PDB file of C-alpha atoms in Angstrom:
ATOM      1  CA  MET A   7      67.379 -24.280  16.546  1.00 39.00           C
ATOM      2  CA  ALA A   8      64.559 -21.749  16.502  1.00 47.00           C
ATOM      3  CA  ALA A   9      61.448 -22.497  14.496  1.00 52.00           C
ATOM      4  CA  ARG A  10      60.956 -20.406  11.390  1.00 58.00           C
ATOM      5  CA  TYR A  11      57.562 -18.809  11.446  1.00 56.00           C
ATOM      6  CA  SER A  12      58.274 -16.365   8.645  1.00 63.00           C
ATOM      7  CA  LYS A  13      56.680 -18.652   6.064  1.00 69.00           C
ATOM      8  CA  PHE A  14      53.307 -17.974   7.738  1.00 75.00           C
ATOM      9  CA  PHE A  15      53.641 -14.177   7.955  1.00 74.00           C
ATOM     10  CA  ARG A  16      52.293 -13.466   4.464  1.00 78.00           C
ATOM     11  CA  THR A  17      49.358 -15.800   4.966  1.00 83.00           C
ATOM     12  CA  VAL A  18      48.496 -14.269   8.332  1.00 82.00           C
ATOM     13  CA  HIS A  19      48.908 -10.781   6.893  1.00 80.00           C
ATOM     14  CA  PHE A  20      46.612 -11.553   3.953  1.00 84.00           C
ATOM     15  CA  ALA A  21      44.018 -13.326   6.118  1.00 88.00           C
ATOM     16  CA  GLY A  22      43.958 -10.384   8.529  1.00 88.00           C
ATOM     17  CA  ASP A  23      43.427  -7.889   5.703  1.00 87.00           C
ATOM     18  CA  VAL A  24      40.634  -9.902   4.093  1.00 89.00           C
ATOM     19  CA  PHE A  25      38.983 -10.458   7.469  1.00 93.00           C
ATOM     20  CA  LEU A  26      39.101  -6.720   8.203  1.00 90.00           C
ATOM     21  CA  LEU A  27      37.742  -5.881   4.749  1.00 89.00           C
ATOM     22  CA  ASN A  28      34.789  -8.207   5.259  1.00 89.00           C
ATOM     23  CA  PHE A  29      34.317  -7.202   8.898  1.00 90.00           C
ATOM     24  CA  SER A  30      34.229  -3.516   8.000  1.00 89.00           C
ATOM     25  CA  PHE A  31      31.813  -4.303   5.158  1.00 85.00           C
ATOM     26  CA  PHE A  32      29.346  -5.874   7.607  1.00 85.00           C
ATOM     27  CA  LEU A  33      30.057  -3.507  10.501  1.00 85.00           C
ATOM     28  CA  GLY A  34      29.566  -0.507   8.229  1.00 81.00           C
ATOM     29  CA  ASN A  35      26.025  -1.675   7.499  1.00 79.00           C
ATOM     30  CA  ALA A  36      25.351  -2.247  11.188  1.00 81.00           C
ATOM     31  CA  VAL A  37      26.600   1.225  12.109  1.00 81.00           C
ATOM     32  CA  TYR A  38      24.931   3.003   9.215  1.00 79.00           C
ATOM     33  CA  TYR A  39      21.520   1.361   9.607  1.00 78.00           C
ATOM     34  CA  ASN A  40      21.712   0.800  13.407  1.00 80.00           C
ATOM     35  CA  ASP A  41      20.686  -2.767  12.758  1.00 75.00           C
ATOM     36  CA  LEU A  42      22.596  -6.030  12.829  1.00 71.00           C
ATOM     37  CA  ASN A  43      20.234  -7.766  10.392  1.00 72.00           C
ATOM     38  CA  ILE A  44      21.869  -7.918   7.002  1.00 68.00           C
ATOM     39  CA  SER A  45      19.879  -8.741   3.915  1.00 68.00           C
ATOM     40  CA  PHE A  46      21.826 -11.035   1.649  1.00 70.00           C
ATOM     41  CA  SER A  47      20.351  -9.967  -1.641  1.00 72.00           C
ATOM     42  CA  ASP A  48      22.060 -10.851  -4.911  1.00 76.00           C
ATOM     43  CA  HIS A  49      23.259  -7.285  -5.335  1.00 73.00           C
ATOM     44  CA  TYR A  50      24.767  -7.238  -1.852  1.00 75.00           C
ATOM     45  CA  ILE A  51      26.613 -10.518  -2.399  1.00 81.00           C
ATOM     46  CA  LYS A  52      27.877  -9.404  -5.821  1.00 81.00           C
ATOM     47  CA  GLN A  53      29.163  -6.152  -4.327  1.00 81.00           C
ATOM     48  CA  PHE A  54      30.808  -8.113  -1.529  1.00 83.00           C
ATOM     49  CA  LEU A  55      32.556 -10.419  -4.013  1.00 88.00           C
ATOM     50  CA  TYR A  56      33.925  -7.749  -6.318  1.00 87.00           C
ATOM     51  CA  ILE A  57      35.226  -5.670  -3.394  1.00 88.00           C
ATOM     52  CA  ASN A  58      37.187  -8.737  -2.215  1.00 90.00           C
ATOM     53  CA  LEU A  59      38.412  -9.516  -5.729  1.00 92.00           C
ATOM     54  CA  PHE A  60      39.570  -5.947  -6.277  1.00 91.00           C
ATOM     55  CA  TRP A  61      41.430  -5.960  -2.948  1.00 87.00           C
ATOM     56  CA  LEU A  62      43.237  -9.133  -3.980  1.00 89.00           C
ATOM     57  CA  ILE A  63      44.265  -7.546  -7.293  1.00 90.00           C
ATOM     58  CA  ALA A  64      45.249  -4.160  -5.797  1.00 88.00           C
ATOM     59  CA  SER A  65      47.283  -5.694  -2.986  1.00 86.00           C
ATOM     60  CA  SER A  66      49.041  -8.065  -5.383  1.00 85.00           C
ATOM     61  CA  LEU A  67      49.951  -5.283  -7.807  1.00 87.00           C
ATOM     62  CA  ASN A  68      51.362  -3.144  -4.988  1.00 81.00           C
ATOM     63  CA  ARG A  69      53.212  -6.041  -3.350  1.00 81.00           C
ATOM     64  CA  VAL A  70      51.602  -5.269  -0.017  1.00 76.00           C
ATOM     65  CA  TYR A  71      52.493  -8.663   1.414  1.00 72.00           C
ATOM     66  CA  ALA A  72      56.200  -8.537   0.580  1.00 72.00           C
ATOM     67  CA  LEU A  73      57.675  -8.637   4.074  1.00 67.00           C
ATOM     68  CA  TYR A  74      61.372  -7.989   4.109  1.00 63.00           C
ATOM     69  CA  ARG A  75      63.728  -8.430   7.037  1.00 59.00           C
ATOM     70  CA  VAL A  76      64.201  -4.685   7.359  1.00 61.00           C
ATOM     71  CA  LEU A  77      60.860  -2.901   7.301  1.00 64.00           C
ATOM     72  CA  ARG A  78      60.149   0.744   7.901  1.00 72.00           C
ATOM     73  CA  PHE A  79      56.701   1.821   8.958  1.00 73.00           C
ATOM     74  CA  GLU A  80      56.719   4.612   6.383  1.00 77.00           C
ATOM     75  CA  ASN A  81      57.343   2.184   3.529  1.00 78.00           C
ATOM     76  CA  VAL A  82      54.649  -0.182   4.716  1.00 76.00           C
ATOM     77  CA  PHE A  83      52.046   2.561   4.998  1.00 81.00           C
ATOM     78  CA  THR A  84      53.036   4.072   1.658  1.00 85.00           C
ATOM     79  CA  THR A  85      52.435   0.761  -0.126  1.00 83.00           C
ATOM     80  CA  LEU A  86      49.236   0.313   1.843  1.00 83.00           C
ATOM     81  CA  LEU A  87      48.028   3.772   0.819  1.00 88.00           C
ATOM     82  CA  ARG A  88      48.797   2.989  -2.826  1.00 88.00           C
ATOM     83  CA  ALA A  89      46.835  -0.265  -2.491  1.00 87.00           C
ATOM     84  CA  PHE A  90      43.868   1.615  -0.967  1.00 89.00           C
ATOM     85  CA  LEU A  91      43.867   4.147  -3.785  1.00 91.00           C
ATOM     86  CA  LEU A  92      44.155   1.478  -6.472  1.00 89.00           C
ATOM     87  CA  HIS A  93      41.388  -0.506  -4.777  1.00 89.00           C
ATOM     88  CA  LEU A  94      39.132   2.553  -4.798  1.00 89.00           C
ATOM     89  CA  LEU A  95      40.005   3.191  -8.432  1.00 91.00           C
ATOM     90  CA  PHE A  96      39.047  -0.382  -9.362  1.00 89.00           C
ATOM     91  CA  ILE A  97      35.759  -0.139  -7.470  1.00 86.00           C
ATOM     92  CA  PHE A  98      34.711   3.174  -8.996  1.00 83.00           C
ATOM     93  CA  ALA A  99      35.825   2.101 -12.472  1.00 85.00           C
ATOM     94  CA  PHE A 100      33.725  -1.032 -12.103  1.00 83.00           C
ATOM     95  CA  VAL A 101      30.746   1.030 -10.953  1.00 79.00           C
ATOM     96  CA  VAL A 102      31.072   3.409 -13.898  1.00 79.00           C
ATOM     97  CA  VAL A 103      31.839   0.866 -16.625  1.00 81.00           C
ATOM     98  CA  PHE A 104      29.263  -1.744 -15.639  1.00 74.00           C
ATOM     99  CA  ARG A 105      26.758   0.762 -14.249  1.00 74.00           C
ATOM    100  CA  GLU A 106      26.699  -1.033 -10.929  1.00 68.00           C
ATOM    101  CA  TYR A 107      24.656   0.483  -8.178  1.00 67.00           C
ATOM    102  CA  ILE A 108      26.183   1.222  -4.768  1.00 65.00           C
ATOM    103  CA  TYR A 109      23.431   1.568  -2.180  1.00 66.00           C
ATOM    104  CA  SER A 110      24.772   4.795  -0.766  1.00 74.00           C
ATOM    105  CA  TYR A 111      28.060   6.565  -1.260  1.00 77.00           C
ATOM    106  CA  LYS A 112      27.852   7.719   2.348  1.00 83.00           C
ATOM    107  CA  LEU A 113      27.538   4.082   3.459  1.00 81.00           C
ATOM    108  CA  PHE A 114      30.429   3.130   1.191  1.00 82.00           C
ATOM    109  CA  THR A 115      32.523   5.919   2.736  1.00 85.00           C
ATOM    110  CA  VAL A 116      31.747   4.650   6.237  1.00 85.00           C
ATOM    111  CA  LYS A 117      32.699   1.105   5.254  1.00 86.00           C
ATOM    112  CA  TYR A 118      35.903   2.142   3.547  1.00 87.00           C
ATOM    113  CA  CYS A 119      37.023   4.473   6.334  1.00 90.00           C
ATOM    114  CA  MET A 120      36.489   1.636   8.809  1.00 90.00           C
ATOM    115  CA  PHE A 121      38.510  -0.662   6.590  1.00 90.00           C
ATOM    116  CA  ALA A 122      41.352   1.840   6.240  1.00 90.00           C
ATOM    117  CA  VAL A 123      41.584   2.591   9.963  1.00 92.00           C
ATOM    118  CA  LEU A 124      41.276  -1.052  11.052  1.00 92.00           C
ATOM    119  CA  THR A 125      43.849  -2.167   8.484  1.00 90.00           C
ATOM    120  CA  ALA A 126      46.285   0.563   9.501  1.00 88.00           C
ATOM    121  CA  PHE A 127      46.042  -0.504  13.157  1.00 91.00           C
ATOM    122  CA  TRP A 128      46.326  -4.166  12.164  1.00 88.00           C
ATOM    123  CA  ARG A 129      49.480  -3.466  10.169  1.00 85.00           C
ATOM    124  CA  LEU A 130      50.982  -1.370  12.937  1.00 86.00           C
ATOM    125  CA  GLY A 131      50.264  -4.076  15.511  1.00 88.00           C
ATOM    126  CA  PHE A 132      51.533  -6.870  13.281  1.00 82.00           C
ATOM    127  CA  LEU A 133      54.778  -5.073  12.488  1.00 81.00           C
ATOM    128  CA  TYR A 134      55.312  -4.229  16.140  1.00 85.00           C
ATOM    129  CA  LEU A 135      54.752  -7.883  17.071  1.00 82.00           C
ATOM    130  CA  LEU A 136      57.136  -8.960  14.311  1.00 78.00           C
ATOM    131  CA  LYS A 137      59.757  -6.570  15.661  1.00 80.00           C
ATOM    132  CA  ILE A 138      59.365  -8.004  19.173  1.00 84.00           C
ATOM    133  CA  ILE A 139      59.617 -11.576  17.866  1.00 78.00           C
ATOM    134  CA  ARG A 140      62.785 -10.768  15.968  1.00 75.00           C
ATOM    135  CA  ARG A 141      64.267  -8.870  18.903  1.00 81.00           C
ATOM    136  CA  GLN A 142      63.783 -11.931  21.119  1.00 79.00           C
ATOM    137  CA  GLY A 143      65.601 -14.058  18.579  1.00 73.00           C
ATOM    138  CA  LEU A 144      62.670 -16.293  17.742  1.00 68.00           C
ATOM    139  CA  ASN A 145      62.914 -15.623  14.033  1.00 62.00           C
ATOM    140  CA  PHE A 146      66.538 -15.075  13.212  1.00 62.00           C
ATOM    141  CA  ARG A 147      68.641 -16.256  10.324  1.00 64.00           C
ATOM    142  CA  ASN A 148      72.197 -17.460  10.566  1.00 68.00           C
ATOM    143  CA  VAL A 149      74.394 -15.868   7.955  1.00 68.00           C
ATOM    144  CA  ILE A 150      77.971 -16.640   7.009  1.00 76.00           C
ATOM    145  CA  VAL A 151      79.857 -13.803   5.402  1.00 77.00           C
ATOM    146  CA  LEU A 152      82.735 -14.928   3.205  1.00 77.00           C
ATOM    147  CA  GLY A 153      85.414 -12.762   1.802  1.00 66.00           C
TER     148      GLY A 153
END
């Protein structure tokens, strides 16, 4: 009997997205300032935390991690685009309502574009790998049709 790895797919998917969000957050600073030294001021850490929290909320509301047996790339990227837009809406609403300061909107744009591109490639690669795994029969389900 083949091992069922599908119970780990959502966790891996979520961990990959959060890793890419945080990686693009740090890499955006390195690219923008041409420096790998990152100052961990209170404002920077607070911004880091609420960006992660808002991604968790936006992805949960859009059911980004609902992986069905039959997935189309268009559907996956549509839900991902909705999650990106909702995430941006949460961030800018937070900035306006609580009068939070973003260091630079240009820097934020660099970070978010990196996040969007990296996440799109991550999703594409993950879904392609999932398709290969299922094609090889490593993650199949036996079904009995009655009637």
